[in-house]
Amino acid sequence: MDVVIINNSQVPIYEQIINQIKLQIIEGKMHVNSQLPSIRQLAKDLQISVITTKRAYEELEREGMIYSMIGKGFYVSDQNVEILKERQIQLIEKAMIDIIRECKKAGLTVDKAVDMLEILYEGENV
Amino acid sequence: MKMLEVNNLCKKYKKFALKDINFSIEEGYVMGLIGKNGAGKTTLIKTIMNQILKTSGEVIVNGWDNVTYEKKVKDMIGFVLVDFPYLSGTTLLNNGLLLGSYYSEWNQEVFIEYLQRFKLNPEKNYAELSKGMKTKFQLAFALAHNPKLLVLDEPTAGLDPIFRREFIDILCDLIRDEKKSILFSTHITSDLDKIADYITFIDKGEIIFSDSKENIQDKYHIVKGPISSFHQISNMNYVGLKKNETYFEALILDANTLKEDDILGLNMIIPKLEDIMLFMCNDNINGGVSNNA
Amino acid sequence: MLRLLKFEINELSQRKGILRICLSSQIMLIILILTLPKEVLLTVTMAFSSITSMFIMYALDVTKSFSNTPGTDKRKLLISFPVTRREYAFRSIVLYTAYIGAQVVVVVIPALIAAIKTPGILVVIPVLALGIIISLGAIVGAMFIFSFVTGTSVKSAVLSIIAIMPLFIYVGYLIGYSSVDGKLPSIWICLIALLVYVLGVFVELVVTPRID
């Protein structure tokens, strides 16, 4: 499992872990029912407190991304495709808002922007 | 089940006193103890280990009072202390044989294994060891009698970075079975940023806070902003304010209660333990401009 | 408790160097006794015994309150292990009392050998032995009392020496006195010394564990 912690970031470590695990699940890098490292093993590997890894896992479990089996550990849940799609769309929306902001700064009208989008969209298919 | 409970502990000296110390450590967790020099960390540890007699209060280790069951409690404690006077006239092996016999679960083979793992020659005379090697010896000795509570006072000072990493790993493995606990007192707060689950901060003989690192990092944030935005924090609970003509920074004590609007345009940084100490202690020294509700 | 004493014996046997010195000085002393003229005999005996006893003190870690010798660290060391303060007190008492016995032996045996050559010494020997027991008993008792009162530091070391110096002088007096007259010290002196010793034992065993 790939998790990288950035210390001193404005994002709490447990959130960083949650985000990275979520991303890997969404991207299909972690398969359904595959086992995650134990809370203590992850804490040891990342050199952080077990309370932090526990918090991250509990949050993920609450969101339904993973499930636990007592005495055995945590596993990746069967993901609801709708939820995944929604997440992707949210990410796209956010990226769009950033682009729109840039366009407005540069003085680009919405028509010009749509033109650019169409050309580039076509370009991607080739 | 609490491995260590300290209740209303007091220790009075002529010019210094530990007052009303209250904290506990559950099985399987690491408690970091931080504070300035002279804050009372070592006195607290000595009192917990019954090296010095407390004035009042109680210390309970694994359910046993450390005065009423003095021997039983000491049998459960492994320690790495500053300048601990192991026998200098003799070999490491002999130190183990002579002193290890005091412990009910002493295992000489395990002791030798740890010595070899830490690259210490068992036949070497204790007096010939460097400071770092003495620390490794203390750790090998402490681990060889299966302690329930590991008490560490500045254990990583004097260790090279390679062994420090191994040291932290050994501690992680030790508490994995969730039947042991560790009390880790140090100035090198970066070690605690990594391994500590809970942090107790002591200053002038009193506990300033004792909480999980997660809670601490939720509540305490460093706020930094341009001087023109200083008014935004004037109603907040902060300490250790630093301000000049261009910017200000302070440590907010209840960051988890703030809303997005309150901190618009300001930088909120999750502090390291060293930062928390700096902001809180500076506050005390400068009689600083602080806003404690 | 037994473990503590076993530990001390083990530790003592580690100090082979010092024990060898004690033994050699005793043997040298006996050789000197058998060869020296009787005028200087007693003085030489006393001198050598003092030297030997210093080494015995060092071997037994008897130097408790005086400076940074291993004795003071010993308590710090052992109290951190599964040893109660009372057990440690008992260990100290046994050790110091054994020292008194060792000191008597170290003086009496050469004196007995000297008596082979100079039978006049025989009369002096019981007085010598008693003098040593009395004065050392009082000194040991005083050391226990003063270590409680003053703790361990340079100031306390100085205070301890000042307190104990009169007793050392008295030792010298008793030994010198007995070597001239052969008369036993008065019963009162014996009782006072016993009292100081018992008081010291009480302080070490009961009082000090409660406050330090």
mmCIF file with all atom_site columns, N, CA, C and O in Angstrom, chain B residues 150-194:
data_model
loop_
_atom_site.group_PDB
_atom_site.id
_atom_site.type_symbol
_atom_site.label_atom_id
_atom_site.label_alt_id
_atom_site.label_comp_id
_atom_site.label_asym_id
_atom_site.label_entity_id
_atom_site.label_seq_id
_atom_site.pdbx_PDB_ins_code
_atom_site.Cartn_x
_atom_site.Cartn_y
_atom_site.Cartn_z
_atom_site.occupancy
_atom_site.B_iso_or_equiv
_atom_site.pdbx_formal_charge
_atom_site.auth_seq_id
_atom_site.auth_comp_id
_atom_site.auth_asym_id
_atom_site.auth_atom_id
_atom_site.pdbx_PDB_model_num
ATOM 1   N N  . LEU B 1 150 ? 8.196  0.465  30.517 1.00 0.00 ? 150 LEU B N  1
ATOM 2   C CA . LEU B 1 150 ? 9.545  0.878  30.158 1.00 0.00 ? 150 LEU B CA 1
ATOM 3   C C  . LEU B 1 150 ? 9.646  2.375  30.422 1.00 0.00 ? 150 LEU B C  1
ATOM 4   O O  . LEU B 1 150 ? 8.872  3.158  29.868 1.00 0.00 ? 150 LEU B O  1
ATOM 5   N N  . VAL B 1 151 ? 10.588 2.756  31.291 1.00 0.00 ? 151 VAL B N  1
ATOM 6   C CA . VAL B 1 151 ? 10.754 4.165  31.617 1.00 0.00 ? 151 VAL B CA 1
ATOM 7   C C  . VAL B 1 151 ? 12.043 4.661  30.977 1.00 0.00 ? 151 VAL B C  1
ATOM 8   O O  . VAL B 1 151 ? 13.118 4.151  31.267 1.00 0.00 ? 151 VAL B O  1
ATOM 9   N N  . LEU B 1 152 ? 11.927 5.637  30.090 1.00 0.00 ? 152 LEU B N  1
ATOM 10  C CA . LEU B 1 152 ? 13.090 6.113  29.356 1.00 0.00 ? 152 LEU B CA 1
ATOM 11  C C  . LEU B 1 152 ? 13.312 7.592  29.631 1.00 0.00 ? 152 LEU B C  1
ATOM 12  O O  . LEU B 1 152 ? 12.415 8.401  29.403 1.00 0.00 ? 152 LEU B O  1
ATOM 13  N N  . ASP B 1 153 ? 14.496 7.933  30.119 1.00 0.00 ? 153 ASP B N  1
ATOM 14  C CA . ASP B 1 153 ? 14.827 9.335  30.374 1.00 0.00 ? 153 ASP B CA 1
ATOM 15  C C  . ASP B 1 153 ? 15.959 9.736  29.436 1.00 0.00 ? 153 ASP B C  1
ATOM 16  O O  . ASP B 1 153 ? 17.095 9.308  29.605 1.00 0.00 ? 153 ASP B O  1
ATOM 17  N N  . GLU B 1 154 ? 15.635 10.560 28.460 1.00 0.00 ? 154 GLU B N  1
ATOM 18  C CA . GLU B 1 154 ? 16.611 10.984 27.443 1.00 0.00 ? 154 GLU B CA 1
ATOM 19  C C  . GLU B 1 154 ? 17.351 9.800  26.826 1.00 0.00 ? 154 GLU B C  1
ATOM 20  O O  . GLU B 1 154 ? 18.582 9.801  26.770 1.00 0.00 ? 154 GLU B O  1
ATOM 21  N N  . PRO B 1 155 ? 16.653 8.808  26.330 1.00 0.00 ? 155 PRO B N  1
ATOM 22  C CA . PRO B 1 155 ? 17.352 7.624  25.848 1.00 0.00 ? 155 PRO B CA 1
ATOM 23  C C  . PRO B 1 155 ? 18.081 7.828  24.532 1.00 0.00 ? 155 PRO B C  1
ATOM 24  O O  . PRO B 1 155 ? 19.012 7.102  24.228 1.00 0.00 ? 155 PRO B O  1
ATOM 25  N N  . THR B 1 156 ? 17.647 8.793  23.713 1.00 0.00 ? 156 THR B N  1
ATOM 26  C CA . THR B 1 156 ? 18.253 8.891  22.383 1.00 0.00 ? 156 THR B CA 1
ATOM 27  C C  . THR B 1 156 ? 19.344 9.942  22.295 1.00 0.00 ? 156 THR B C  1
ATOM 28  O O  . THR B 1 156 ? 20.013 10.046 21.268 1.00 0.00 ? 156 THR B O  1
ATOM 29  N N  . ALA B 1 157 ? 19.564 10.707 23.356 1.00 0.00 ? 157 ALA B N  1
ATOM 30  C CA . ALA B 1 157 ? 20.666 11.665 23.343 1.00 0.00 ? 157 ALA B CA 1
ATOM 31  C C  . ALA B 1 157 ? 21.961 10.873 23.255 1.00 0.00 ? 157 ALA B C  1
ATOM 32  O O  . ALA B 1 157 ? 22.170 9.956  24.026 1.00 0.00 ? 157 ALA B O  1
ATOM 33  N N  . GLY B 1 158 ? 22.810 11.192 22.334 1.00 0.00 ? 158 GLY B N  1
ATOM 34  C CA . GLY B 1 158 ? 24.076 10.468 22.243 1.00 0.00 ? 158 GLY B CA 1
ATOM 35  C C  . GLY B 1 158 ? 24.024 9.260  21.320 1.00 0.00 ? 158 GLY B C  1
ATOM 36  O O  . GLY B 1 158 ? 25.012 8.563  21.163 1.00 0.00 ? 158 GLY B O  1
ATOM 37  N N  . LEU B 1 159 ? 22.868 8.988  20.720 1.00 0.00 ? 159 LEU B N  1
ATOM 38  C CA . LEU B 1 159 ? 22.789 7.869  19.790 1.00 0.00 ? 159 LEU B CA 1
ATOM 39  C C  . LEU B 1 159 ? 22.910 8.379  18.361 1.00 0.00 ? 159 LEU B C  1
ATOM 40  O O  . LEU B 1 159 ? 22.362 9.420  18.027 1.00 0.00 ? 159 LEU B O  1
ATOM 41  N N  . ASP B 1 160 ? 23.592 7.604  17.503 1.00 0.00 ? 160 ASP B N  1
ATOM 42  C CA . ASP B 1 160 ? 23.677 8.027  16.107 1.00 0.00 ? 160 ASP B CA 1
ATOM 43  C C  . ASP B 1 160 ? 22.313 7.838  15.445 1.00 0.00 ? 160 ASP B C  1
ATOM 44  O O  . ASP B 1 160 ? 21.512 7.018  15.895 1.00 0.00 ? 160 ASP B O  1
ATOM 45  N N  . PRO B 1 161 ? 22.058 8.605  14.348 1.00 0.00 ? 161 PRO B N  1
ATOM 46  C CA . PRO B 1 161 ? 20.723 8.582  13.734 1.00 0.00 ? 161 PRO B CA 1
ATOM 47  C C  . PRO B 1 161 ? 20.300 7.183  13.276 1.00 0.00 ? 161 PRO B C  1
ATOM 48  O O  . PRO B 1 161 ? 19.115 6.863  13.253 1.00 0.00 ? 161 PRO B O  1
ATOM 49  N N  . ILE B 1 162 ? 21.301 6.354  12.918 1.00 0.00 ? 162 ILE B N  1
ATOM 50  C CA . ILE B 1 162 ? 20.958 5.016  12.438 1.00 0.00 ? 162 ILE B CA 1
ATOM 51  C C  . ILE B 1 162 ? 20.398 4.171  13.568 1.00 0.00 ? 162 ILE B C  1
ATOM 52  O O  . ILE B 1 162 ? 19.368 3.519  13.425 1.00 0.00 ? 162 ILE B O  1
ATOM 53  N N  . PHE B 1 163 ? 21.069 4.257  14.725 1.00 0.00 ? 163 PHE B N  1
ATOM 54  C CA . PHE B 1 163 ? 20.560 3.478  15.849 1.00 0.00 ? 163 PHE B CA 1
ATOM 55  C C  . PHE B 1 163 ? 19.280 4.077  16.406 1.00 0.00 ? 163 PHE B C  1
ATOM 56  O O  . PHE B 1 163 ? 18.428 3.348  16.907 1.00 0.00 ? 163 PHE B O  1
ATOM 57  N N  . ARG B 1 164 ? 19.133 5.396  16.290 1.00 0.00 ? 164 ARG B N  1
ATOM 58  C CA . ARG B 1 164 ? 17.900 6.025  16.785 1.00 0.00 ? 164 ARG B CA 1
ATOM 59  C C  . ARG B 1 164 ? 16.691 5.470  16.054 1.00 0.00 ? 164 ARG B C  1
ATOM 60  O O  . ARG B 1 164 ? 15.656 5.214  16.639 1.00 0.00 ? 164 ARG B O  1
ATOM 61  N N  . ARG B 1 165 ? 16.853 5.256  14.764 1.00 0.00 ? 165 ARG B N  1
ATOM 62  C CA . ARG B 1 165 ? 15.754 4.697  13.979 1.00 0.00 ? 165 ARG B CA 1
ATOM 63  C C  . ARG B 1 165 ? 15.460 3.276  14.464 1.00 0.00 ? 165 ARG B C  1
ATOM 64  O O  . ARG B 1 165 ? 14.318 2.876  14.643 1.00 0.00 ? 165 ARG B O  1
ATOM 65  N N  . GLU B 1 166 ? 16.536 2.519  14.700 1.00 0.00 ? 166 GLU B N  1
ATOM 66  C CA . GLU B 1 166 ? 16.365 1.148  15.184 1.00 0.00 ? 166 GLU B CA 1
ATOM 67  C C  . GLU B 1 166 ? 15.723 1.160  16.572 1.00 0.00 ? 166 GLU B C  1
ATOM 68  O O  . GLU B 1 166 ? 14.878 0.318  16.884 1.00 0.00 ? 166 GLU B O  1
ATOM 69  N N  . PHE B 1 167 ? 16.131 2.110  17.378 1.00 0.00 ? 167 PHE B N  1
ATOM 70  C CA . PHE B 1 167 ? 15.582 2.248  18.732 1.00 0.00 ? 167 PHE B CA 1
ATOM 71  C C  . PHE B 1 167 ? 14.076 2.431  18.674 1.00 0.00 ? 167 PHE B C  1
ATOM 72  O O  . PHE B 1 167 ? 13.324 1.748  19.373 1.00 0.00 ? 167 PHE B O  1
ATOM 73  N N  . ILE B 1 168 ? 13.628 3.339  17.813 1.00 0.00 ? 168 ILE B N  1
ATOM 74  C CA . ILE B 1 168 ? 12.182 3.583  17.676 1.00 0.00 ? 168 ILE B CA 1
ATOM 75  C C  . ILE B 1 168 ? 11.477 2.318  17.194 1.00 0.00 ? 168 ILE B C  1
ATOM 76  O O  . ILE B 1 168 ? 10.399 1.967  17.686 1.00 0.00 ? 168 ILE B O  1
ATOM 77  N N  . ASP B 1 169 ? 12.101 1.615  16.257 1.00 0.00 ? 169 ASP B N  1
ATOM 78  C CA . ASP B 1 169 ? 11.501 0.374  15.762 1.00 0.00 ? 169 ASP B CA 1
ATOM 79  C C  . ASP B 1 169 ? 11.377 -0.655 16.869 1.00 0.00 ? 169 ASP B C  1
ATOM 80  O O  . ASP B 1 169 ? 10.359 -1.355 16.977 1.00 0.00 ? 169 ASP B O  1
ATOM 81  N N  . ILE B 1 170 ? 12.408 -0.781 17.681 1.00 0.00 ? 170 ILE B N  1
ATOM 82  C CA . ILE B 1 170 ? 12.371 -1.736 18.796 1.00 0.00 ? 170 ILE B CA 1
ATOM 83  C C  . ILE B 1 170 ? 11.220 -1.403 19.729 1.00 0.00 ? 170 ILE B C  1
ATOM 84  O O  . ILE B 1 170 ? 10.484 -2.291 20.178 1.00 0.00 ? 170 ILE B O  1
ATOM 85  N N  . LEU B 1 171 ? 11.035 -0.104 19.999 1.00 0.00 ? 171 LEU B N  1
ATOM 86  C CA . LEU B 1 171 ? 9.943  0.294  20.879 1.00 0.00 ? 171 LEU B CA 1
ATOM 87  C C  . LEU B 1 171 ? 8.592  -0.065 20.259 1.00 0.00 ? 171 LEU B C  1
ATOM 88  O O  . LEU B 1 171 ? 7.688  -0.554 20.944 1.00 0.00 ? 171 LEU B O  1
ATOM 89  N N  . CYS B 1 172 ? 8.450  0.186  18.955 1.00 0.00 ? 172 CYS B N  1
ATOM 90  C CA . CYS B 1 172 ? 7.196  -0.161 18.275 1.00 0.00 ? 172 CYS B CA 1
ATOM 91  C C  . CYS B 1 172 ? 6.892  -1.643 18.414 1.00 0.00 ? 172 CYS B C  1
ATOM 92  O O  . CYS B 1 172 ? 5.766  -2.036 18.722 1.00 0.00 ? 172 CYS B O  1
ATOM 93  N N  . ASP B 1 173 ? 7.922  -2.468 18.188 1.00 0.00 ? 173 ASP B N  1
ATOM 94  C CA . ASP B 1 173 ? 7.709  -3.910 18.284 1.00 0.00 ? 173 ASP B CA 1
ATOM 95  C C  . ASP B 1 173 ? 7.344  -4.313 19.704 1.00 0.00 ? 173 ASP B C  1
ATOM 96  O O  . ASP B 1 173 ? 6.544  -5.213 19.926 1.00 0.00 ? 173 ASP B O  1
ATOM 97  N N  . LEU B 1 174 ? 7.925  -3.628 20.644 1.00 0.00 ? 174 LEU B N  1
ATOM 98  C CA . LEU B 1 174 ? 7.722  -3.970 22.048 1.00 0.00 ? 174 LEU B CA 1
ATOM 99  C C  . LEU B 1 174 ? 6.274  -3.798 22.485 1.00 0.00 ? 174 LEU B C  1
ATOM 100 O O  . LEU B 1 174 ? 5.724  -4.619 23.215 1.00 0.00 ? 174 LEU B O  1
ATOM 101 N N  . ILE B 1 175 ? 5.643  -2.715 22.019 1.00 0.00 ? 175 ILE B N  1
ATOM 102 C CA . ILE B 1 175 ? 4.288  -2.468 22.495 1.00 0.00 ? 175 ILE B CA 1
ATOM 103 C C  . ILE B 1 175 ? 3.229  -3.077 21.594 1.00 0.00 ? 175 ILE B C  1
ATOM 104 O O  . ILE B 1 175 ? 2.033  -2.913 21.820 1.00 0.00 ? 175 ILE B O  1
ATOM 105 N N  . ARG B 1 176 ? 3.689  -3.811 20.594 1.00 0.00 ? 176 ARG B N  1
ATOM 106 C CA . ARG B 1 176 ? 2.750  -4.378 19.653 1.00 0.00 ? 176 ARG B CA 1
ATOM 107 C C  . ARG B 1 176 ? 1.747  -5.343 20.287 1.00 0.00 ? 176 ARG B C  1
ATOM 108 O O  . ARG B 1 176 ? 0.603  -5.393 19.895 1.00 0.00 ? 176 ARG B O  1
ATOM 109 N N  . ASP B 1 177 ? 2.224  -6.105 21.291 1.00 0.00 ? 177 ASP B N  1
ATOM 110 C CA . ASP B 1 177 ? 1.320  -7.071 21.896 1.00 0.00 ? 177 ASP B CA 1
ATOM 111 C C  . ASP B 1 177 ? 0.308  -6.406 22.818 1.00 0.00 ? 177 ASP B C  1
ATOM 112 O O  . ASP B 1 177 ? -0.518 -7.070 23.425 1.00 0.00 ? 177 ASP B O  1
ATOM 113 N N  . GLU B 1 178 ? 0.421  -5.087 22.922 1.00 0.00 ? 178 GLU B N  1
ATOM 114 C CA . GLU B 1 178 ? -0.526 -4.291 23.706 1.00 0.00 ? 178 GLU B CA 1
ATOM 115 C C  . GLU B 1 178 ? -0.573 -4.698 25.171 1.00 0.00 ? 178 GLU B C  1
ATOM 116 O O  . GLU B 1 178 ? -1.584 -4.532 25.837 1.00 0.00 ? 178 GLU B O  1
ATOM 117 N N  . LYS B 1 179 ? 0.528  -5.258 25.675 1.00 0.00 ? 179 LYS B N  1
ATOM 118 C CA . LYS B 1 179 ? 0.550  -5.603 27.098 1.00 0.00 ? 179 LYS B CA 1
ATOM 119 C C  . LYS B 1 179 ? 1.570  -4.770 27.859 1.00 0.00 ? 179 LYS B C  1
ATOM 120 O O  . LYS B 1 179 ? 1.732  -4.921 29.052 1.00 0.00 ? 179 LYS B O  1
ATOM 121 N N  . LYS B 1 180 ? 2.304  -3.906 27.139 1.00 0.00 ? 180 LYS B N  1
ATOM 122 C CA . LYS B 1 180 ? 3.325  -3.114 27.803 1.00 0.00 ? 180 LYS B CA 1
ATOM 123 C C  . LYS B 1 180 ? 3.071  -1.639 27.507 1.00 0.00 ? 180 LYS B C  1
ATOM 124 O O  . LYS B 1 180 ? 2.350  -1.309 26.572 1.00 0.00 ? 180 LYS B O  1
ATOM 125 N N  . SER B 1 181 ? 3.699  -0.767 28.277 1.00 0.00 ? 181 SER B N  1
ATOM 126 C CA . SER B 1 181 ? 3.603  0.667  28.010 1.00 0.00 ? 181 SER B CA 1
ATOM 127 C C  . SER B 1 181 ? 4.962  1.314  28.155 1.00 0.00 ? 181 SER B C  1
ATOM 128 O O  . SER B 1 181 ? 5.859  0.742  28.770 1.00 0.00 ? 181 SER B O  1
ATOM 129 N N  . ILE B 1 182 ? 5.072  2.497  27.570 1.00 0.00 ? 182 ILE B N  1
ATOM 130 C CA . ILE B 1 182 ? 6.359  3.191  27.600 1.00 0.00 ? 182 ILE B CA 1
ATOM 131 C C  . ILE B 1 182 ? 6.173  4.633  28.041 1.00 0.00 ? 182 ILE B C  1
ATOM 132 O O  . ILE B 1 182 ? 5.280  5.324  27.552 1.00 0.00 ? 182 ILE B O  1
ATOM 133 N N  . LEU B 1 183 ? 7.019  5.067  28.968 1.00 0.00 ? 183 LEU B N  1
ATOM 134 C CA . LEU B 1 183 ? 7.069  6.483  29.360 1.00 0.00 ? 183 LEU B CA 1
ATOM 135 C C  . LEU B 1 183 ? 8.387  7.029  28.829 1.00 0.00 ? 183 LEU B C  1
ATOM 136 O O  . LEU B 1 183 ? 9.446  6.559  29.198 1.00 0.00 ? 183 LEU B O  1
ATOM 137 N N  . PHE B 1 184 ? 8.301  8.013  27.927 1.00 0.00 ? 184 PHE B N  1
ATOM 138 C CA . PHE B 1 184 ? 9.463  8.456  27.154 1.00 0.00 ? 184 PHE B CA 1
ATOM 139 C C  . PHE B 1 184 ? 9.682  9.939  27.413 1.00 0.00 ? 184 PHE B C  1
ATOM 140 O O  . PHE B 1 184 ? 8.977  10.770 26.865 1.00 0.00 ? 184 PHE B O  1
ATOM 141 N N  . SER B 1 185 ? 10.676 10.244 28.231 1.00 0.00 ? 185 SER B N  1
ATOM 142 C CA . SER B 1 185 ? 10.947 11.642 28.560 1.00 0.00 ? 185 SER B CA 1
ATOM 143 C C  . SER B 1 185 ? 12.124 12.124 27.744 1.00 0.00 ? 185 SER B C  1
ATOM 144 O O  . SER B 1 185 ? 13.166 11.471 27.709 1.00 0.00 ? 185 SER B O  1
ATOM 145 N N  . THR B 1 186 ? 11.974 13.246 27.046 1.00 0.00 ? 186 THR B N  1
ATOM 146 C CA . THR B 1 186 ? 13.074 13.674 26.197 1.00 0.00 ? 186 THR B CA 1
ATOM 147 C C  . THR B 1 186 ? 12.979 15.136 25.791 1.00 0.00 ? 186 THR B C  1
ATOM 148 O O  . THR B 1 186 ? 11.911 15.736 25.828 1.00 0.00 ? 186 THR B O  1
ATOM 149 N N  . HIS B 1 187 ? 14.117 15.694 25.381 1.00 0.00 ? 187 HIS B N  1
ATOM 150 C CA . HIS B 1 187 ? 14.154 17.012 24.754 1.00 0.00 ? 187 HIS B CA 1
ATOM 151 C C  . HIS B 1 187 ? 14.019 16.878 23.252 1.00 0.00 ? 187 HIS B C  1
ATOM 152 O O  . HIS B 1 187 ? 13.630 17.809 22.577 1.00 0.00 ? 187 HIS B O  1
ATOM 153 N N  . ILE B 1 188 ? 14.442 15.704 22.759 1.00 0.00 ? 188 ILE B N  1
ATOM 154 C CA . ILE B 1 188 ? 14.445 15.505 21.310 1.00 0.00 ? 188 ILE B CA 1
ATOM 155 C C  . ILE B 1 188 ? 13.025 15.187 20.901 1.00 0.00 ? 188 ILE B C  1
ATOM 156 O O  . ILE B 1 188 ? 12.658 14.038 20.666 1.00 0.00 ? 188 ILE B O  1
ATOM 157 N N  . THR B 1 189 ? 12.207 16.229 20.815 1.00 0.00 ? 189 THR B N  1
ATOM 158 C CA . THR B 1 189 ? 10.778 16.033 20.599 1.00 0.00 ? 189 THR B CA 1
ATOM 159 C C  . THR B 1 189 ? 10.473 15.421 19.243 1.00 0.00 ? 189 THR B C  1
ATOM 160 O O  . THR B 1 189 ? 9.382  14.904 19.040 1.00 0.00 ? 189 THR B O  1
ATOM 161 N N  . SER B 1 190 ? 11.441 15.457 18.330 1.00 0.00 ? 190 SER B N  1
ATOM 162 C CA . SER B 1 190 ? 11.180 14.853 17.020 1.00 0.00 ? 190 SER B CA 1
ATOM 163 C C  . SER B 1 190 ? 10.941 13.354 17.153 1.00 0.00 ? 190 SER B C  1
ATOM 164 O O  . SER B 1 190 ? 10.172 12.772 16.392 1.00 0.00 ? 190 SER B O  1
ATOM 165 N N  . ASP B 1 191 ? 11.575 12.721 18.127 1.00 0.00 ? 191 ASP B N  1
ATOM 166 C CA . ASP B 1 191 ? 11.298 11.303 18.366 1.00 0.00 ? 191 ASP B CA 1
ATOM 167 C C  . ASP B 1 191 ? 9.845  11.112 18.781 1.00 0.00 ? 191 ASP B C  1
ATOM 168 O O  . ASP B 1 191 ? 9.182  10.158 18.382 1.00 0.00 ? 191 ASP B O  1
ATOM 169 N N  . LEU B 1 192 ? 9.347  12.036 19.606 1.00 0.00 ? 192 LEU B N  1
ATOM 170 C CA . LEU B 1 192 ? 7.976  11.909 20.079 1.00 0.00 ? 192 LEU B CA 1
ATOM 171 C C  . LEU B 1 192 ? 6.980  12.272 18.984 1.00 0.00 ? 192 LEU B C  1
ATOM 172 O O  . LEU B 1 192 ? 5.872  11.744 18.952 1.00 0.00 ? 192 LEU B O  1
ATOM 173 N N  . ASP B 1 193 ? 7.376  13.183 18.102 1.00 0.00 ? 193 ASP B N  1
ATOM 174 C CA . ASP B 1 193 ? 6.511  13.501 16.958 1.00 0.00 ? 193 ASP B CA 1
ATOM 175 C C  . ASP B 1 193 ? 6.213  12.227 16.195 1.00 0.00 ? 193 ASP B C  1
ATOM 176 O O  . ASP B 1 193 ? 5.161  12.073 15.596 1.00 0.00 ? 193 ASP B O  1
ATOM 177 N N  . LYS B 1 194 ? 7.179  11.319 16.226 1.00 0.00 ? 194 LYS B N  1
ATOM 178 C CA . LYS B 1 194 ? 6.957  10.052 15.529 1.00 0.00 ? 194 LYS B CA 1
ATOM 179 C C  . LYS B 1 194 ? 6.184  9.068  16.388 1.00 0.00 ? 194 LYS B C  1
ATOM 180 O O  . LYS B 1 194 ? 5.044  8.751  16.132 1.00 0.00 ? 194 LYS B O  1
#
